[in-house]
């Protein structure tokens, strides 16, 4: 698949989305940082970051929980992509910020499943 047909969701990214930005720039994926504490400057689309490389993908920042993203995130991505764009693969990266935090559950568990078609 072409890199722009891969959606990478980075859960628990924190206030500064290092992992999502690397996924967009280095892999060329459409990367979404999802965190309730995401800093305002990293919310929404940031074409100024990904346009710095010919092979870069797209970056989006979403302030909220995964549950919020499943309800509202599709609109944000669709508003910034062409009408005919679709994803072949979804990659989910979960980041735990504390050793004692509750472990991340599978897609069918804590986060649920989203149909992004």
PDB file of C-alpha atoms in Angstrom:
ATOM      1  CA  UNK A   1       0.000   0.000   0.000  1.00  0.00           C
ATOM      2  CA  UNK A   2       0.970   3.597  -0.521  1.00  0.00           C
ATOM      3  CA  UNK A   3       1.973   5.248   2.770  1.00  0.00           C
ATOM      4  CA  UNK A   4      -0.911   7.769   2.613  1.00  0.00           C
ATOM      5  CA  UNK A   5      -3.324   4.824   2.675  1.00  0.00           C
ATOM      6  CA  UNK A   6      -2.110   3.900   6.157  1.00  0.00           C
ATOM      7  CA  UNK A   7      -3.779   5.541   9.161  1.00  0.00           C
ATOM      8  CA  UNK A   8      -1.662   5.589  12.323  1.00  0.00           C
ATOM      9  CA  UNK A   9      -3.492   6.390  15.570  1.00  0.00           C
ATOM     10  CA  UNK A  10      -1.155   7.279  18.441  1.00  0.00           C
ATOM     11  CA  UNK A  11      -3.040   6.973  21.733  1.00  0.00           C
ATOM     12  CA  UNK A  12      -1.844   8.659  24.903  1.00  0.00           C
ATOM     13  CA  UNK A  13       0.716  10.763  23.033  1.00  0.00           C
ATOM     14  CA  UNK A  14       0.901  13.432  25.744  1.00  0.00           C
ATOM     15  CA  UNK A  15       1.085  17.177  25.203  1.00  0.00           C
ATOM     16  CA  UNK A  16       3.763  17.051  22.495  1.00  0.00           C
ATOM     17  CA  UNK A  17       3.114  14.474  19.704  1.00  0.00           C
ATOM     18  CA  UNK A  18       6.609  13.185  18.929  1.00  0.00           C
ATOM     19  CA  UNK A  19       5.536   9.692  17.843  1.00  0.00           C
ATOM     20  CA  UNK A  20       2.755  10.853  15.498  1.00  0.00           C
ATOM     21  CA  UNK A  21       5.020  13.446  13.890  1.00  0.00           C
ATOM     22  CA  UNK A  22       7.725  10.835  13.293  1.00  0.00           C
ATOM     23  CA  UNK A  23       5.140   8.474  11.751  1.00  0.00           C
ATOM     24  CA  UNK A  24       3.991  11.215   9.384  1.00  0.00           C
ATOM     25  CA  UNK A  25       7.440  12.481   8.414  1.00  0.00           C
ATOM     26  CA  UNK A  26       9.505   9.279   8.396  1.00  0.00           C
ATOM     27  CA  UNK A  27       6.915   6.744   7.233  1.00  0.00           C
ATOM     28  CA  UNK A  28       4.672   8.997   5.138  1.00  0.00           C
ATOM     29  CA  UNK A  29       1.525   7.832   6.974  1.00  0.00           C
ATOM     30  CA  UNK A  30      -1.535   9.812   7.948  1.00  0.00           C
ATOM     31  CA  UNK A  31      -0.814  10.061  11.677  1.00  0.00           C
ATOM     32  CA  UNK A  32      -3.207  11.209  14.396  1.00  0.00           C
ATOM     33  CA  UNK A  33      -2.041  12.092  17.908  1.00  0.00           C
ATOM     34  CA  UNK A  34      -4.877  11.478  20.388  1.00  0.00           C
ATOM     35  CA  UNK A  35      -4.580  12.761  23.939  1.00  0.00           C
ATOM     36  CA  UNK A  36      -6.702  14.688  26.419  1.00  0.00           C
ATOM     37  CA  UNK A  37      -3.652  16.825  27.301  1.00  0.00           C
ATOM     38  CA  UNK A  38      -2.527  17.650  23.753  1.00  0.00           C
ATOM     39  CA  UNK A  39      -1.032  21.164  23.683  1.00  0.00           C
ATOM     40  CA  UNK A  40      -3.119  23.674  21.629  1.00  0.00           C
ATOM     41  CA  UNK A  41      -0.344  24.279  19.081  1.00  0.00           C
ATOM     42  CA  UNK A  42      -0.442  20.573  18.113  1.00  0.00           C
ATOM     43  CA  UNK A  43      -4.221  20.277  17.577  1.00  0.00           C
ATOM     44  CA  UNK A  44      -5.729  19.984  14.122  1.00  0.00           C
ATOM     45  CA  UNK A  45      -3.831  19.671  10.858  1.00  0.00           C
ATOM     46  CA  UNK A  46      -0.203  20.824  10.735  1.00  0.00           C
ATOM     47  CA  UNK A  47       0.820  20.881   7.080  1.00  0.00           C
ATOM     48  CA  UNK A  48       3.804  23.097   7.933  1.00  0.00           C
ATOM     49  CA  UNK A  49       5.455  20.068   9.565  1.00  0.00           C
ATOM     50  CA  UNK A  50       4.782  17.413   6.958  1.00  0.00           C
ATOM     51  CA  UNK A  51       5.343  19.579   3.874  1.00  0.00           C
ATOM     52  CA  UNK A  52       9.022  19.811   4.823  1.00  0.00           C
ATOM     53  CA  UNK A  53       9.664  16.453   3.147  1.00  0.00           C
ATOM     54  CA  UNK A  54       8.584  15.138  -0.246  1.00  0.00           C
ATOM     55  CA  UNK A  55       7.790  11.717   1.270  1.00  0.00           C
ATOM     56  CA  UNK A  56       5.983  12.987   4.373  1.00  0.00           C
ATOM     57  CA  UNK A  57       2.409  12.054   5.164  1.00  0.00           C
ATOM     58  CA  UNK A  58      -0.129  14.086   7.079  1.00  0.00           C
ATOM     59  CA  UNK A  59      -0.340  14.935  10.778  1.00  0.00           C
ATOM     60  CA  UNK A  60      -3.493  15.629  12.793  1.00  0.00           C
ATOM     61  CA  UNK A  61      -3.764  16.329  16.499  1.00  0.00           C
ATOM     62  CA  UNK A  62      -6.945  15.465  18.397  1.00  0.00           C
ATOM     63  CA  UNK A  63      -7.525  16.654  21.984  1.00  0.00           C
ATOM     64  CA  UNK A  64      -9.712  14.121  23.712  1.00  0.00           C
ATOM     65  CA  UNK A  65     -10.054  10.472  24.571  1.00  0.00           C
ATOM     66  CA  UNK A  66     -10.141   7.576  22.140  1.00  0.00           C
ATOM     67  CA  UNK A  67     -13.885   7.399  22.757  1.00  0.00           C
ATOM     68  CA  UNK A  68     -14.187  11.070  21.688  1.00  0.00           C
ATOM     69  CA  UNK A  69     -12.085  10.354  18.611  1.00  0.00           C
ATOM     70  CA  UNK A  70     -14.311   7.436  17.586  1.00  0.00           C
ATOM     71  CA  UNK A  71     -17.281   9.829  17.624  1.00  0.00           C
ATOM     72  CA  UNK A  72     -15.711  12.982  16.147  1.00  0.00           C
ATOM     73  CA  UNK A  73     -12.353  12.053  14.637  1.00  0.00           C
ATOM     74  CA  UNK A  74     -13.625  10.804  11.302  1.00  0.00           C
ATOM     75  CA  UNK A  75     -14.975  14.257  10.453  1.00  0.00           C
ATOM     76  CA  UNK A  76     -11.615  15.879  11.156  1.00  0.00           C
ATOM     77  CA  UNK A  77      -9.739  13.471   8.905  1.00  0.00           C
ATOM     78  CA  UNK A  78     -12.320  13.652   6.104  1.00  0.00           C
ATOM     79  CA  UNK A  79     -12.314  17.462   6.182  1.00  0.00           C
ATOM     80  CA  UNK A  80      -8.578  17.451   5.457  1.00  0.00           C
ATOM     81  CA  UNK A  81      -8.344  14.616   2.921  1.00  0.00           C
ATOM     82  CA  UNK A  82      -9.740  14.315  -0.585  1.00  0.00           C
ATOM     83  CA  UNK A  83     -13.219  12.885  -1.040  1.00  0.00           C
ATOM     84  CA  UNK A  84     -11.880   9.762  -2.734  1.00  0.00           C
ATOM     85  CA  UNK A  85      -9.226   8.995  -0.102  1.00  0.00           C
ATOM     86  CA  UNK A  86      -9.553   5.750   1.840  1.00  0.00           C
ATOM     87  CA  UNK A  87      -7.307   3.753   4.157  1.00  0.00           C
ATOM     88  CA  UNK A  88      -6.071   0.216   3.546  1.00  0.00           C
ATOM     89  CA  UNK A  89      -4.540  -0.286   6.991  1.00  0.00           C
ATOM     90  CA  UNK A  90      -4.852   1.115  10.499  1.00  0.00           C
ATOM     91  CA  UNK A  91      -1.917   1.042  12.896  1.00  0.00           C
ATOM     92  CA  UNK A  92      -2.575   1.778  16.570  1.00  0.00           C
ATOM     93  CA  UNK A  93       0.278   2.771  18.869  1.00  0.00           C
ATOM     94  CA  UNK A  94      -0.501   3.035  22.576  1.00  0.00           C
ATOM     95  CA  UNK A  95       1.833   4.985  24.811  1.00  0.00           C
ATOM     96  CA  UNK A  96       1.738   4.499  28.575  1.00  0.00           C
ATOM     97  CA  UNK A  97       3.060   7.510  30.439  1.00  0.00           C
ATOM     98  CA  UNK A  98       3.353   5.844  33.835  1.00  0.00           C
ATOM     99  CA  UNK A  99       4.613   2.430  34.852  1.00  0.00           C
ATOM    100  CA  UNK A 100       1.612   1.829  37.126  1.00  0.00           C
ATOM    101  CA  UNK A 101      -1.015   3.097  34.700  1.00  0.00           C
ATOM    102  CA  UNK A 102      -3.806   0.824  33.602  1.00  0.00           C
ATOM    103  CA  UNK A 103      -2.547  -1.361  30.720  1.00  0.00           C
ATOM    104  CA  UNK A 104      -3.948  -0.670  27.284  1.00  0.00           C
ATOM    105  CA  UNK A 105      -6.551  -3.174  26.160  1.00  0.00           C
ATOM    106  CA  UNK A 106      -7.032  -4.554  22.653  1.00  0.00           C
ATOM    107  CA  UNK A 107      -8.986  -2.798  19.948  1.00  0.00           C
ATOM    108  CA  UNK A 108     -12.153  -4.645  20.928  1.00  0.00           C
ATOM    109  CA  UNK A 109     -11.687  -3.833  24.616  1.00  0.00           C
ATOM    110  CA  UNK A 110     -11.177  -0.409  26.129  1.00  0.00           C
ATOM    111  CA  UNK A 111     -11.034   1.568  22.878  1.00  0.00           C
ATOM    112  CA  UNK A 112     -13.758  -0.107  20.827  1.00  0.00           C
ATOM    113  CA  UNK A 113     -13.722  -0.478  17.063  1.00  0.00           C
ATOM    114  CA  UNK A 114     -14.351   2.283  14.524  1.00  0.00           C
ATOM    115  CA  UNK A 115     -15.443   1.864  10.927  1.00  0.00           C
ATOM    116  CA  UNK A 116     -13.636   4.688   9.112  1.00  0.00           C
ATOM    117  CA  UNK A 117     -15.217   4.036   5.743  1.00  0.00           C
TER     118      UNK A 117
END
